[in-house]
Amino acid sequence: MAPVRTLVGLVEEKILESSFIRDEDERPKVAYNDFSNEIPIISLAGIDDVDGRRPEICKKIVDAFENWGIFQVVDHGVDIKLISEMTRLAKEFFALSSEEKLRFDMSGGKKGGFIVSSHLQGEAVRNWREIMTYFSYPIKQRDYSRWPNKPIGWRNVTEQYSEELMSLSCKLLQVLSEAMGLDKEAVTKACIEMDQKVVVNYYPKCPQPDLTLGLKRHTDPGTITLLLQDNVGGLQATRDNGNTWITVQPLEGAFVVNLGDHGHYLSNGRFKNADHQAVVNSNSSRLSIATFQNPAPEATVYPLKVREGEKPVLDEPMTFAEMYRKKMNRDLEMGMMKKLAKEIQFQELKKNAKVEAKRLDQILA
Ligand code: OGA
Ligand code: NI
């Protein structure tokens, strides 16, 4: 069966289409609205005042990255009107007809646009989401032909949004640099020139949410991610390798800040790369906007500082492009191995059933 190109028709079905059904061990363990307040909420109010709250705020951020790799940031300075415009327009986009959305179809390797599940080819199971991806930085590489011109005004709002999030991210990365005892700009310099990718996630209502995920478990590959989510809930985090999960309490106007693999390696593993996933539900659709701050593809991935008595977490330096490629290949291989293992198991069962049937035949003959 040809893969569906939007989720529009599937939302109304009673039964979930099979390509979205996950193995039992990957399915949600905790409800989308069973909220936890374990993830710290940190206010940035006063971070730039001389002799102000800076040291106290930095300490909270560092603690959060050491414990969880996640926190929620408030009083971050991003215009609240801009945030609500961005959300409103994004919702309007996903409400457009399939035909309109597919004008920006990114399947076949196009850089930026619309797709179901993810741009990765060869996924074993699909995610219950539609996405719209913008490659927003470096500015000179922007391809506006991949930025939707509907709803009117979204393009312009996305430009402003990506600029404000770039500057908030750089502020947070300064804190990380300082925490490692380095120059304020050490992390951004290690990125050479910061890339930014904005991914708008739309998770429609799902007929059988317990069998699937909106976005399977992962760590973000880049330096840092800023996630804006609506009040529905669905983002979940684990810090014991998937044994227990918590659902992050949605907080209006806040960004969830995640550390990615690059940030984790730069800190020589001191700061955690957040292990997370998104679950869906059958009551309401959900929108989230993830802004990924990544290093340039040619940037070197290697600890900026190895503390006394520690060993480097990486054997040798590699470029971010290599790191990314390895990660994606590993993910795809894991998926394929699982699929293959299931197929072999099925063949074995079939073989055993045949032997059994033959034996029965003989007994009954
Ligand atoms: C992501 C992500 C979580 C969410 O896009 O990488 O983790 O709640 N999203 O949408
Ligand atoms: Ni993520």
PDB file of C-alpha atoms in Angstrom, residues 103-248:
ATOM      1  CA  ARG A 103       2.299  21.792  -2.438  1.00  0.00           C
ATOM      2  CA  PHE A 104       5.222  21.782  -0.002  1.00  0.00           C
ATOM      3  CA  ASP A 105       5.673  18.012   0.096  1.00  0.00           C
ATOM      4  CA  MET A 106       9.228  17.301   1.206  1.00  0.00           C
ATOM      5  CA  SER A 107       9.327  13.603   0.352  1.00  0.00           C
ATOM      6  CA  GLY A 108      12.064  12.676  -2.089  1.00  0.00           C
ATOM      7  CA  GLY A 109      14.731  14.619  -0.200  1.00  0.00           C
ATOM      8  CA  LYS A 110      13.545  18.228  -0.604  1.00  0.00           C
ATOM      9  CA  LYS A 111      15.016  20.582   1.976  1.00  0.00           C
ATOM     10  CA  GLY A 112      12.126  21.866   4.052  1.00  0.00           C
ATOM     11  CA  GLY A 113       8.376  21.514   3.698  1.00  0.00           C
ATOM     12  CA  PHE A 114       5.515  19.264   4.688  1.00  0.00           C
ATOM     13  CA  ILE A 115       5.499  15.519   5.403  1.00  0.00           C
ATOM     14  CA  VAL A 116       3.839  12.825   7.510  1.00  0.00           C
ATOM     15  CA  SER A 117       5.962  11.237  10.276  1.00  0.00           C
ATOM     16  CA  SER A 118       9.485  12.408   9.330  1.00  0.00           C
ATOM     17  CA  HIS A 119      11.800  13.074   6.413  1.00  0.00           C
ATOM     18  CA  LEU A 120      13.811   9.921   7.140  1.00  0.00           C
ATOM     19  CA  GLN A 121      13.478   7.221   4.527  1.00  0.00           C
ATOM     20  CA  GLY A 122      13.167   3.589   5.550  1.00  0.00           C
ATOM     21  CA  GLU A 123      11.434   4.091   8.891  1.00  0.00           C
ATOM     22  CA  ALA A 124      10.089   0.799  10.245  1.00  0.00           C
ATOM     23  CA  VAL A 125       7.068   2.359  11.991  1.00  0.00           C
ATOM     24  CA  ARG A 126       5.651   5.789  11.368  1.00  0.00           C
ATOM     25  CA  ASN A 127       5.002   8.623  13.798  1.00  0.00           C
ATOM     26  CA  TRP A 128       1.445   9.894  14.170  1.00  0.00           C
ATOM     27  CA  ARG A 129       2.212  13.462  13.145  1.00  0.00           C
ATOM     28  CA  GLU A 130       2.339  15.889  10.266  1.00  0.00           C
ATOM     29  CA  ILE A 131       5.252  18.321  10.199  1.00  0.00           C
ATOM     30  CA  MET A 132       6.256  21.504   8.454  1.00  0.00           C
ATOM     31  CA  THR A 133      10.005  22.150   8.457  1.00  0.00           C
ATOM     32  CA  TYR A 134      11.764  25.463   7.894  1.00  0.00           C
ATOM     33  CA  PHE A 135      15.517  25.690   7.445  1.00  0.00           C
ATOM     34  CA  SER A 136      15.831  29.175   8.890  1.00  0.00           C
ATOM     35  CA  TYR A 137      19.576  29.719   9.496  1.00  0.00           C
ATOM     36  CA  PRO A 138      22.044  30.446   8.032  1.00  0.00           C
ATOM     37  CA  ILE A 139      19.918  33.156   6.436  1.00  0.00           C
ATOM     38  CA  LYS A 140      21.841  33.091   3.153  1.00  0.00           C
ATOM     39  CA  GLN A 141      20.874  29.450   2.662  1.00  0.00           C
ATOM     40  CA  ARG A 142      17.148  30.034   3.122  1.00  0.00           C
ATOM     41  CA  ASP A 143      15.044  28.694   0.284  1.00  0.00           C
ATOM     42  CA  TYR A 144      11.823  30.667   0.478  1.00  0.00           C
ATOM     43  CA  SER A 145      10.240  28.493  -2.205  1.00  0.00           C
ATOM     44  CA  ARG A 146       9.940  25.865   0.550  1.00  0.00           C
ATOM     45  CA  TRP A 147       8.248  28.294   2.980  1.00  0.00           C
ATOM     46  CA  PRO A 148       4.435  28.171   2.655  1.00  0.00           C
ATOM     47  CA  ASN A 149       2.812  31.352   1.358  1.00  0.00           C
ATOM     48  CA  LYS A 150      -0.423  30.331   3.069  1.00  0.00           C
ATOM     49  CA  PRO A 151      -1.810  31.298   5.524  1.00  0.00           C
ATOM     50  CA  ILE A 152      -0.952  34.863   4.615  1.00  0.00           C
ATOM     51  CA  GLY A 153       1.615  36.354   6.938  1.00  0.00           C
ATOM     52  CA  TRP A 154       3.043  33.076   8.246  1.00  0.00           C
ATOM     53  CA  ARG A 155       6.294  33.481   6.348  1.00  0.00           C
ATOM     54  CA  ASN A 156       6.935  36.866   7.900  1.00  0.00           C
ATOM     55  CA  VAL A 157       5.983  35.767  11.409  1.00  0.00           C
ATOM     56  CA  THR A 158       8.250  32.710  11.095  1.00  0.00           C
ATOM     57  CA  GLU A 159      11.161  34.960  10.182  1.00  0.00           C
ATOM     58  CA  GLN A 160      10.643  37.060  13.297  1.00  0.00           C
ATOM     59  CA  TYR A 161      10.090  33.988  15.441  1.00  0.00           C
ATOM     60  CA  SER A 162      13.262  32.284  14.274  1.00  0.00           C
ATOM     61  CA  GLU A 163      15.286  35.444  14.905  1.00  0.00           C
ATOM     62  CA  GLU A 164      14.022  35.844  18.468  1.00  0.00           C
ATOM     63  CA  LEU A 165      14.628  32.186  19.216  1.00  0.00           C
ATOM     64  CA  MET A 166      18.134  32.385  17.812  1.00  0.00           C
ATOM     65  CA  SER A 167      18.966  35.159  20.257  1.00  0.00           C
ATOM     66  CA  LEU A 168      17.347  33.411  23.232  1.00  0.00           C
ATOM     67  CA  SER A 169      19.303  30.241  22.403  1.00  0.00           C
ATOM     68  CA  CYS A 170      22.578  32.116  22.230  1.00  0.00           C
ATOM     69  CA  LYS A 171      21.853  33.568  25.670  1.00  0.00           C
ATOM     70  CA  LEU A 172      21.336  30.081  27.075  1.00  0.00           C
ATOM     71  CA  LEU A 173      24.478  28.774  25.400  1.00  0.00           C
ATOM     72  CA  GLN A 174      26.472  31.555  27.075  1.00  0.00           C
ATOM     73  CA  VAL A 175      25.352  30.150  30.417  1.00  0.00           C
ATOM     74  CA  LEU A 176      26.621  26.705  29.437  1.00  0.00           C
ATOM     75  CA  SER A 177      29.972  28.105  28.326  1.00  0.00           C
ATOM     76  CA  GLU A 178      30.404  29.938  31.620  1.00  0.00           C
ATOM     77  CA  ALA A 179      29.421  26.852  33.585  1.00  0.00           C
ATOM     78  CA  MET A 180      32.284  24.989  31.938  1.00  0.00           C
ATOM     79  CA  GLY A 181      34.636  27.763  33.008  1.00  0.00           C
ATOM     80  CA  LEU A 182      35.063  28.944  29.418  1.00  0.00           C
ATOM     81  CA  ASP A 183      34.675  32.198  27.571  1.00  0.00           C
ATOM     82  CA  LYS A 184      31.003  33.225  27.177  1.00  0.00           C
ATOM     83  CA  GLU A 185      31.055  32.591  23.434  1.00  0.00           C
ATOM     84  CA  ALA A 186      32.875  29.237  23.583  1.00  0.00           C
ATOM     85  CA  VAL A 187      29.865  27.095  22.688  1.00  0.00           C
ATOM     86  CA  THR A 188      28.583  29.330  19.892  1.00  0.00           C
ATOM     87  CA  LYS A 189      32.134  29.511  18.501  1.00  0.00           C
ATOM     88  CA  ALA A 190      32.301  25.705  18.563  1.00  0.00           C
ATOM     89  CA  CYS A 191      29.223  25.769  16.338  1.00  0.00           C
ATOM     90  CA  ILE A 192      31.138  27.936  13.797  1.00  0.00           C
ATOM     91  CA  GLU A 193      27.917  29.409  12.459  1.00  0.00           C
ATOM     92  CA  MET A 194      24.710  28.323  14.142  1.00  0.00           C
ATOM     93  CA  ASP A 195      22.201  26.502  12.022  1.00  0.00           C
ATOM     94  CA  GLN A 196      18.564  26.646  12.946  1.00  0.00           C
ATOM     95  CA  LYS A 197      15.683  24.447  11.868  1.00  0.00           C
ATOM     96  CA  VAL A 198      12.086  25.114  12.916  1.00  0.00           C
ATOM     97  CA  VAL A 199       9.841  22.047  12.897  1.00  0.00           C
ATOM     98  CA  VAL A 200       6.145  22.573  13.467  1.00  0.00           C
ATOM     99  CA  ASN A 201       4.590  19.350  14.743  1.00  0.00           C
ATOM    100  CA  TYR A 202       0.874  18.722  14.344  1.00  0.00           C
ATOM    101  CA  TYR A 203      -0.454  15.652  16.138  1.00  0.00           C
ATOM    102  CA  PRO A 204      -4.050  15.012  15.051  1.00  0.00           C
ATOM    103  CA  LYS A 205      -6.529  13.159  17.276  1.00  0.00           C
ATOM    104  CA  CYS A 206      -5.646   9.496  17.069  1.00  0.00           C
ATOM    105  CA  PRO A 207      -8.122   6.581  16.918  1.00  0.00           C
ATOM    106  CA  GLN A 208      -5.925   4.238  19.011  1.00  0.00           C
ATOM    107  CA  PRO A 209      -3.364   6.378  20.825  1.00  0.00           C
ATOM    108  CA  ASP A 210      -2.195   3.539  23.087  1.00  0.00           C
ATOM    109  CA  LEU A 211      -0.743   1.653  20.115  1.00  0.00           C
ATOM    110  CA  THR A 212       1.378   4.425  18.690  1.00  0.00           C
ATOM    111  CA  LEU A 213       3.503   7.502  19.339  1.00  0.00           C
ATOM    112  CA  GLY A 214       3.378  11.028  17.977  1.00  0.00           C
ATOM    113  CA  LEU A 215       7.144  10.973  17.937  1.00  0.00           C
ATOM    114  CA  LYS A 216       9.206   7.984  18.967  1.00  0.00           C
ATOM    115  CA  ARG A 217      11.767   8.096  21.723  1.00  0.00           C
ATOM    116  CA  HIS A 218      14.931  10.008  20.809  1.00  0.00           C
ATOM    117  CA  THR A 219      17.494  12.583  21.794  1.00  0.00           C
ATOM    118  CA  ASP A 220      17.790  15.687  19.629  1.00  0.00           C
ATOM    119  CA  PRO A 221      21.056  15.638  17.658  1.00  0.00           C
ATOM    120  CA  GLY A 222      21.965  19.316  17.905  1.00  0.00           C
ATOM    121  CA  THR A 223      23.199  21.695  20.591  1.00  0.00           C
ATOM    122  CA  ILE A 224      19.969  22.893  22.154  1.00  0.00           C
ATOM    123  CA  THR A 225      16.236  22.762  21.294  1.00  0.00           C
ATOM    124  CA  LEU A 226      13.503  25.187  22.299  1.00  0.00           C
ATOM    125  CA  LEU A 227      10.040  23.648  22.198  1.00  0.00           C
ATOM    126  CA  LEU A 228       6.807  25.585  22.354  1.00  0.00           C
ATOM    127  CA  GLN A 229       3.794  23.414  23.137  1.00  0.00           C
ATOM    128  CA  ASP A 230       0.081  24.131  23.477  1.00  0.00           C
ATOM    129  CA  ASN A 231      -1.890  23.208  26.586  1.00  0.00           C
ATOM    130  CA  VAL A 232      -2.870  19.669  25.513  1.00  0.00           C
ATOM    131  CA  GLY A 233       0.185  17.770  26.747  1.00  0.00           C
ATOM    132  CA  GLY A 234       2.084  14.863  25.232  1.00  0.00           C
ATOM    133  CA  LEU A 235       5.789  15.570  25.672  1.00  0.00           C
ATOM    134  CA  GLN A 236       7.358  12.904  27.869  1.00  0.00           C
ATOM    135  CA  ALA A 237      10.834  12.485  29.298  1.00  0.00           C
ATOM    136  CA  THR A 238      12.761   9.645  30.928  1.00  0.00           C
ATOM    137  CA  ARG A 239      16.044   9.651  32.775  1.00  0.00           C
ATOM    138  CA  ASP A 240      16.303   5.932  33.511  1.00  0.00           C
ATOM    139  CA  ASN A 241      16.592   4.645  29.984  1.00  0.00           C
ATOM    140  CA  GLY A 242      12.875   4.342  29.339  1.00  0.00           C
ATOM    141  CA  ASN A 243      11.857   2.483  32.517  1.00  0.00           C
ATOM    142  CA  THR A 244       9.793   5.336  33.871  1.00  0.00           C
ATOM    143  CA  TRP A 245       8.356   8.308  32.038  1.00  0.00           C
ATOM    144  CA  ILE A 246       6.930  11.645  33.052  1.00  0.00           C
ATOM    145  CA  THR A 247       4.635  13.916  31.049  1.00  0.00           C
ATOM    146  CA  VAL A 248       5.822  17.512  31.034  1.00  0.00           C
TER     147      VAL A 248
END
